[in-house]
Short mmCIF file of C-alpha atoms in Angstrom, two decimals:
data_model
loop_
_atom_site.label_atom_id
_atom_site.label_comp_id
_atom_site.label_asym_id
_atom_site.label_seq_id
_atom_site.Cartn_x
_atom_site.Cartn_y
_atom_site.Cartn_z
CA MET R 1 174.95 43.33 110.97
CA ASN R 2 174.05 46.92 111.83
CA GLY R 3 171.01 48.81 112.65
CA GLY R 4 171.73 51.00 109.26
CA PRO R 5 173.28 54.27 109.28
CA SER R 6 175.30 54.99 112.49
CA GLY R 7 173.77 57.52 115.10
CA PHE R 8 170.15 58.59 115.45
CA ASN R 9 169.33 59.68 112.24
CA ASN R 10 165.87 59.24 111.29
CA ALA R 11 165.53 57.91 114.65
CA PRO R 12 164.26 61.01 117.00
CA VAL R 13 161.94 58.68 119.20
CA THR R 14 164.71 56.08 119.83
CA LYS R 15 167.01 58.84 120.91
CA THR R 16 164.76 60.06 123.32
CA PHE R 17 163.80 57.12 124.72
CA VAL R 18 167.70 55.93 125.15
CA ILE R 19 168.78 59.06 126.83
CA ALA R 20 165.83 59.33 129.08
CA SER R 21 166.54 55.73 130.25
CA ALA R 22 170.41 56.62 130.67
CA ILE R 23 169.57 59.72 132.56
CA PHE R 24 166.97 57.82 135.21
CA THR R 25 169.28 55.19 135.37
CA ILE R 26 172.41 57.02 136.34
CA PHE R 27 170.58 59.42 138.48
CA LEU R 28 169.16 56.73 140.77
CA ARG R 29 172.51 55.28 141.17
CA ILE R 30 173.82 58.74 142.05
CA LYS R 31 171.28 59.06 144.67
CA GLY R 32 171.71 55.47 145.74
CA GLY R 33 168.30 54.32 144.66
CA PRO R 34 168.76 51.33 142.66
CA ASP R 35 167.82 49.31 145.66
CA LYS R 36 164.62 51.02 145.70
CA LEU R 37 163.78 49.93 142.19
CA GLY R 38 161.48 46.86 140.65
CA LEU R 39 158.13 46.06 141.50
CA SER R 40 156.57 44.22 144.43
CA TYR R 41 153.09 43.09 145.18
CA GLN R 42 152.62 45.58 147.44
CA ASP R 43 153.77 48.29 144.85
CA ILE R 44 151.65 47.13 142.41
CA LEU R 45 148.40 46.09 144.04
CA ARG R 46 148.08 46.81 147.70
CA ASN R 47 149.76 50.41 147.92
CA PRO R 48 150.30 51.15 144.23
CA ARG R 49 153.20 53.82 143.82
CA LEU R 50 152.61 55.65 140.59
CA TRP R 51 156.82 56.86 140.43
CA LYS R 52 157.52 53.15 141.04
CA LEU R 53 155.80 52.43 138.08
CA ILE R 54 156.97 55.07 135.82
CA LEU R 55 160.66 54.40 136.76
CA SER R 56 160.33 50.96 136.31
CA VAL R 57 159.61 51.81 132.24
CA PHE R 58 163.01 53.71 132.15
CA ALA R 59 165.58 52.96 134.78
CA PHE R 60 167.38 49.88 134.97
CA SER R 61 168.36 48.03 138.23
CA SER R 62 172.17 47.81 137.15
CA THR R 63 174.95 48.85 135.12
CA SER R 64 175.18 45.53 133.47
CA GLU R 65 171.73 45.73 132.65
CA MET R 66 171.68 49.03 131.30
CA MET R 67 174.71 48.48 129.03
CA PHE R 68 172.84 45.41 127.21
CA GLY R 69 169.63 47.23 127.50
CA LEU R 70 171.08 50.48 125.80
CA TYR R 71 172.78 48.58 123.21
CA LEU R 72 169.58 46.36 122.17
CA LEU R 73 167.55 49.83 122.24
CA TYR R 74 169.81 51.48 119.92
CA TYR R 75 170.05 48.63 117.64
CA PHE R 76 166.27 48.31 117.26
CA ARG R 77 166.07 51.82 116.20
CA VAL R 78 165.83 50.19 112.74
CA PHE R 79 162.39 49.71 113.20
CA GLU R 80 161.57 53.24 113.53
CA ARG R 81 163.50 53.62 110.59
CA GLN R 82 161.23 51.13 108.70
CA ILE R 83 157.72 52.27 110.04
CA GLY R 84 158.38 55.80 110.69
CA SER R 85 158.23 57.70 114.28
CA ASN R 86 154.61 58.06 114.84
CA LYS R 87 154.08 54.10 114.24
CA TYR R 88 157.02 53.34 116.46
CA LEU R 89 155.79 55.74 119.03
CA VAL R 90 152.43 53.51 118.97
CA PHE R 91 154.44 50.50 119.14
CA ILE R 92 156.70 51.82 122.26
CA LEU R 93 153.14 52.80 124.13
CA PHE R 94 151.51 49.55 123.20
CA SER R 95 154.46 47.40 124.23
CA VAL R 96 154.91 49.30 127.37
CA ILE R 97 151.51 49.39 128.40
CA VAL R 98 150.23 45.94 127.56
CA SER R 99 153.49 44.23 129.09
CA LEU R 100 152.93 46.17 132.34
CA LEU R 101 149.26 44.74 132.41
CA PHE R 102 150.64 41.24 132.02
CA GLU R 103 153.07 41.89 134.68
CA ILE R 104 150.61 42.93 137.01
CA PHE R 105 148.21 40.14 136.36
CA ALA R 106 151.10 37.66 136.43
CA VAL R 107 152.19 39.27 140.15
CA ALA R 108 148.60 38.85 141.17
CA LEU R 109 148.42 35.03 140.28
CA LEU R 110 151.92 34.64 142.10
CA LYS R 111 150.24 36.38 145.05
CA GLY R 112 146.94 34.56 145.09
CA ASP R 113 145.71 32.49 147.85
CA PHE R 114 146.03 29.49 145.71
CA SER R 115 149.66 30.29 144.96
CA GLU R 116 150.12 30.89 148.77
CA ASN R 117 149.04 27.44 149.58
CA VAL R 118 150.82 25.72 146.68
CA LEU R 119 154.02 27.62 147.73
CA SER R 120 153.69 26.65 151.54
CA ALA R 121 153.11 23.01 151.03
CA ALA R 122 156.22 22.98 148.60
CA LEU R 123 158.29 24.84 151.24
CA GLN R 124 157.13 21.98 153.96
CA SER R 125 158.05 18.83 151.51
CA CYS R 126 160.96 20.28 149.94
CA PRO R 127 163.14 22.89 152.02
CA THR R 128 165.77 22.97 149.06
CA ILE R 129 163.37 25.13 147.06
CA LYS R 130 163.24 28.20 149.83
CA CYS R 131 164.48 30.20 147.17
CA VAL R 132 160.83 30.79 146.12
CA CYS R 133 160.10 32.33 149.24
CA LEU R 134 160.68 35.82 147.96
CA TYR R 135 157.03 35.29 146.52
CA ALA R 136 155.52 35.04 150.03
CA ASP R 137 156.93 38.53 150.97
CA PRO R 138 154.43 41.35 149.50
CA SER R 139 157.21 44.15 149.78
CA ALA R 140 159.92 41.70 148.05
CA ASN R 141 160.60 42.97 144.70
CA LEU R 142 159.17 40.41 142.15
CA LEU R 143 159.76 42.38 139.00
CA THR R 144 163.17 44.17 137.91
CA SER R 145 163.11 47.41 136.64
CA GLY R 146 163.92 48.58 133.05
CA PRO R 147 162.05 48.97 129.60
CA TYR R 148 162.25 45.23 129.48
CA GLY R 149 158.61 45.17 127.69
CA LEU R 150 159.81 47.32 125.05
CA ILE R 151 163.11 45.51 124.36
CA PHE R 152 161.98 42.07 124.37
CA ALA R 153 158.40 42.82 122.44
CA SER R 154 160.91 44.38 119.46
CA PHE R 155 162.47 40.71 119.34
CA VAL R 156 159.17 39.93 117.82
CA PRO R 157 159.68 42.05 114.81
CA PHE R 158 163.35 41.29 114.82
CA TYR R 159 162.68 37.61 114.25
CA PHE R 160 160.10 37.73 111.56
CA ASP R 161 161.13 40.87 109.41
CA ILE R 162 165.03 41.29 109.97
CA PRO R 163 166.47 38.67 107.36
CA VAL R 164 169.83 36.81 107.85
CA SER R 165 172.60 38.62 105.65
CA THR R 166 175.54 36.27 106.83
CA ARG R 167 176.05 32.87 108.12
CA PHE R 168 179.20 31.32 109.97
CA HIS R 169 180.51 28.56 111.87
CA ILE R 170 182.43 28.56 115.05
CA PHE R 171 183.48 24.94 116.01
CA SER R 172 181.21 23.18 113.99
CA ASN R 173 178.35 25.52 115.50
CA HIS R 174 176.27 27.24 113.21
CA PHE R 175 175.67 31.29 113.94
CA SER R 176 174.35 34.26 111.39
CA ASP R 177 174.56 37.83 112.14
CA LYS R 178 171.47 38.09 114.47
CA SER R 179 173.12 35.83 116.86
CA PHE R 180 175.12 38.45 118.79
CA ILE R 181 171.69 40.30 119.04
CA TYR R 182 170.04 37.33 120.49
CA LEU R 183 172.83 36.59 122.76
CA ALA R 184 172.62 40.23 124.26
CA GLY R 185 168.83 39.35 124.77
CA VAL R 186 169.53 36.21 126.56
CA GLN R 187 172.07 37.91 128.84
CA LEU R 188 169.70 40.45 129.45
CA LEU R 189 166.84 38.39 130.05
CA LEU R 190 168.97 35.97 132.55
CA SER R 191 170.39 39.23 134.34
CA SER R 192 168.09 39.16 137.42
CA TRP R 193 167.10 35.76 136.88
CA LYS R 194 163.63 35.12 138.16
CA ARG R 195 162.82 39.27 138.49
CA SER R 196 163.73 39.71 134.74
CA ILE R 197 162.57 36.56 133.10
CA LEU R 198 158.77 37.51 133.60
CA PRO R 199 159.18 41.07 132.30
CA GLY R 200 160.97 39.62 129.44
CA ILE R 201 158.04 37.04 128.68
CA CYS R 202 155.45 39.70 129.18
CA GLY R 203 157.14 41.82 126.59
CA ILE R 204 157.39 39.07 124.31
CA LEU R 205 153.64 38.63 124.39
CA ALA R 206 153.15 42.27 124.07
CA GLY R 207 155.11 42.03 120.88
CA SER R 208 153.24 39.36 119.50
CA LEU R 209 149.86 40.95 120.05
CA TYR R 210 151.09 43.85 118.17
CA ARG R 211 152.34 41.64 115.28
CA LEU R 212 148.86 39.96 115.13
CA ASN R 213 147.67 43.67 114.73
CA ILE R 214 145.08 43.21 117.62
CA PHE R 215 142.54 46.19 117.16
CA GLY R 216 144.26 47.38 114.06
CA ILE R 217 147.06 48.87 115.98
CA ARG R 218 149.75 48.52 113.46
CA LYS R 219 148.13 51.27 111.50
CA ALA R 220 147.32 53.37 114.16
CA LYS R 221 149.28 57.00 114.05
CA VAL R 222 147.88 58.30 117.23
CA PHE R 223 150.75 61.21 117.46
CA ALA R 224 150.02 62.37 114.06
CA LEU R 225 146.23 62.29 114.35
CA CYS R 226 146.83 64.58 117.36
CA CYS R 227 149.47 66.70 115.65
CA ASN R 228 147.14 67.29 112.32
CA GLU R 229 143.96 67.85 114.29
CA ILE R 230 145.79 70.66 116.42
CA GLY R 231 147.35 72.17 113.29
CA TYR R 232 143.95 72.13 111.51
CA ARG R 233 142.18 73.92 114.34
CA GLU R 234 144.79 76.71 114.93
CA LEU R 235 144.47 77.22 110.99
CA GLU R 236 140.80 77.29 111.38
CA LEU R 237 141.11 80.07 114.28
CA ILE R 238 143.92 81.99 112.20
CA ASN R 239 141.57 82.18 109.45
CA LEU R 240 138.70 83.19 111.74
CA ILE R 241 140.59 85.99 113.41
CA GLU R 242 141.59 87.34 109.87
CA LEU R 243 138.16 87.22 108.68
CA LEU R 244 136.98 89.10 112.04
CA CYS R 245 139.83 91.75 111.51
CA SER R 246 138.70 92.19 107.96
CA MET R 247 135.10 92.70 108.71
CA LEU R 248 136.02 95.17 111.54
CA LYS R 249 138.08 97.13 109.33
CA ASP R 250 135.30 97.62 106.82
CA LEU R 251 132.93 98.48 109.63
CA LEU R 252 135.19 101.16 110.53
CA ARG R 253 135.56 102.64 107.13
CA LYS R 254 131.86 102.49 106.56
CA ARG R 255 131.15 104.42 109.90
CA THR R 256 133.68 106.92 109.48
CA TYR R 257 133.08 107.95 105.78
CA PRO R 258 130.25 107.20 103.44
CA ALA R 259 130.42 105.14 100.52
CA PRO R 260 131.75 107.36 97.29
CA MET R 261 129.43 108.40 95.11
CA ALA R 262 129.04 107.14 91.28
CA PRO R 263 131.33 108.01 88.71
CA SER R 264 128.73 110.17 87.07
CA THR R 265 127.89 112.11 89.98
CA GLU R 266 129.59 115.54 90.22
CA PRO R 267 129.99 117.69 93.35
CA ALA R 268 128.53 121.03 93.41
CA GLU R 269 130.58 123.97 92.15
CA ASP R 270 129.56 126.02 95.48
CA ALA R 271 131.12 123.08 97.44
CA ILE R 272 134.04 123.25 95.78
CA ALA R 273 134.49 126.83 95.77
CA THR R 274 134.13 126.60 99.45
CA LEU R 275 136.96 124.02 99.85
CA VAL R 276 139.45 126.18 97.93
CA SER R 277 138.69 129.33 99.78
CA MET R 278 139.94 127.15 102.87
CA GLY R 279 143.37 126.56 101.00
CA PHE R 280 143.03 123.33 99.57
CA ASP R 281 143.51 122.90 95.84
CA ARG R 282 140.86 122.34 93.48
CA SER R 283 141.47 118.46 92.37
CA SER R 284 141.76 117.15 96.07
CA ALA R 285 138.82 119.27 96.96
CA ARG R 286 136.59 117.29 94.51
CA GLN R 287 138.02 113.92 95.24
CA ALA R 288 137.16 114.54 98.73
CA LEU R 289 133.51 115.80 97.95
CA VAL R 290 132.97 112.92 95.89
CA GLN R 291 133.79 110.52 98.62
CA ALA R 292 132.06 112.41 101.21
CA ARG R 293 129.02 112.40 99.01
CA ASN R 294 128.93 116.20 98.27
CA ASP R 295 129.19 116.59 102.55
CA ILE R 296 131.50 119.79 102.82
CA ASN R 297 132.32 118.80 106.80
CA THR R 298 133.26 114.96 105.74
CA ALA R 299 135.20 116.44 102.67
CA THR R 300 137.05 118.97 104.94
CA ASN R 301 137.88 115.92 107.55
CA ILE R 302 139.04 113.78 104.98
CA LEU R 303 141.54 116.63 103.48
CA LEU R 304 142.56 117.44 106.80
CA GLU R 305 143.73 113.79 107.54
CA ALA R 306 145.28 113.49 104.03
CA LEU R 307 147.48 116.28 105.32
CA SER R 308 148.27 114.96 108.48
CA HIS R 309 149.70 111.87 106.56
#
């Protein structure tokens, strides 16, 4: 099974997101920053760090997570081709924001007074579960970094909207062409164990809300509406400028030269003779006097301006 034509044809939003995720991940690995990725209770609630929230949307914590994550993002470009780039951009924004809100809510619950009391009692009664002590440290990373919200939100339409095209058997086990995508998703979900399971679940919840069309989100085209509105306002501005320029030209023309006389009104013979005596030909002198309403001075200016051109 594949995601349609190879490459990022008709999937510019997916292409941008994949490239941005790869660049952020590789850059932070070169700078030695993967250990600083991930979100803790302190980063989210006590001392919010906006740069960490932004990086957590794009950068993966490890190379293996990046490989599986980018492969899934690349495959899920099929959804952008199905619904269009504008709606897919809305899907990305909705999935990322809603899953991040679920994650914040979950971290707040895990670090609440009730949770701390329960964990303290559990540690005293059963020392073998000391692995959960990371929830007692506010600076410990509870959530791994990466676009888990978008990836696992995409599994919802993948499950419901992508049909199975082929089925096969391996050692009496039934598989389909969708099984490899599910296996890659499970590998990514379990890559950082507790720290990656929670973002994955939040992503699935966000994808489910999108499928339920909460607030009519599936019909939204925020990006397209903004572009159309900007284009419409720009066209209105251009038309207004053209109208003002036209009015200004008409005004200058009326101030410089009077309106021409009616065709039946002939200029005075003595006026024509005066202009001819100045060296202008009779036909041009007559036309200038008609345009100048028999004003010799204005007619002279018209004739001189015509000669200068």
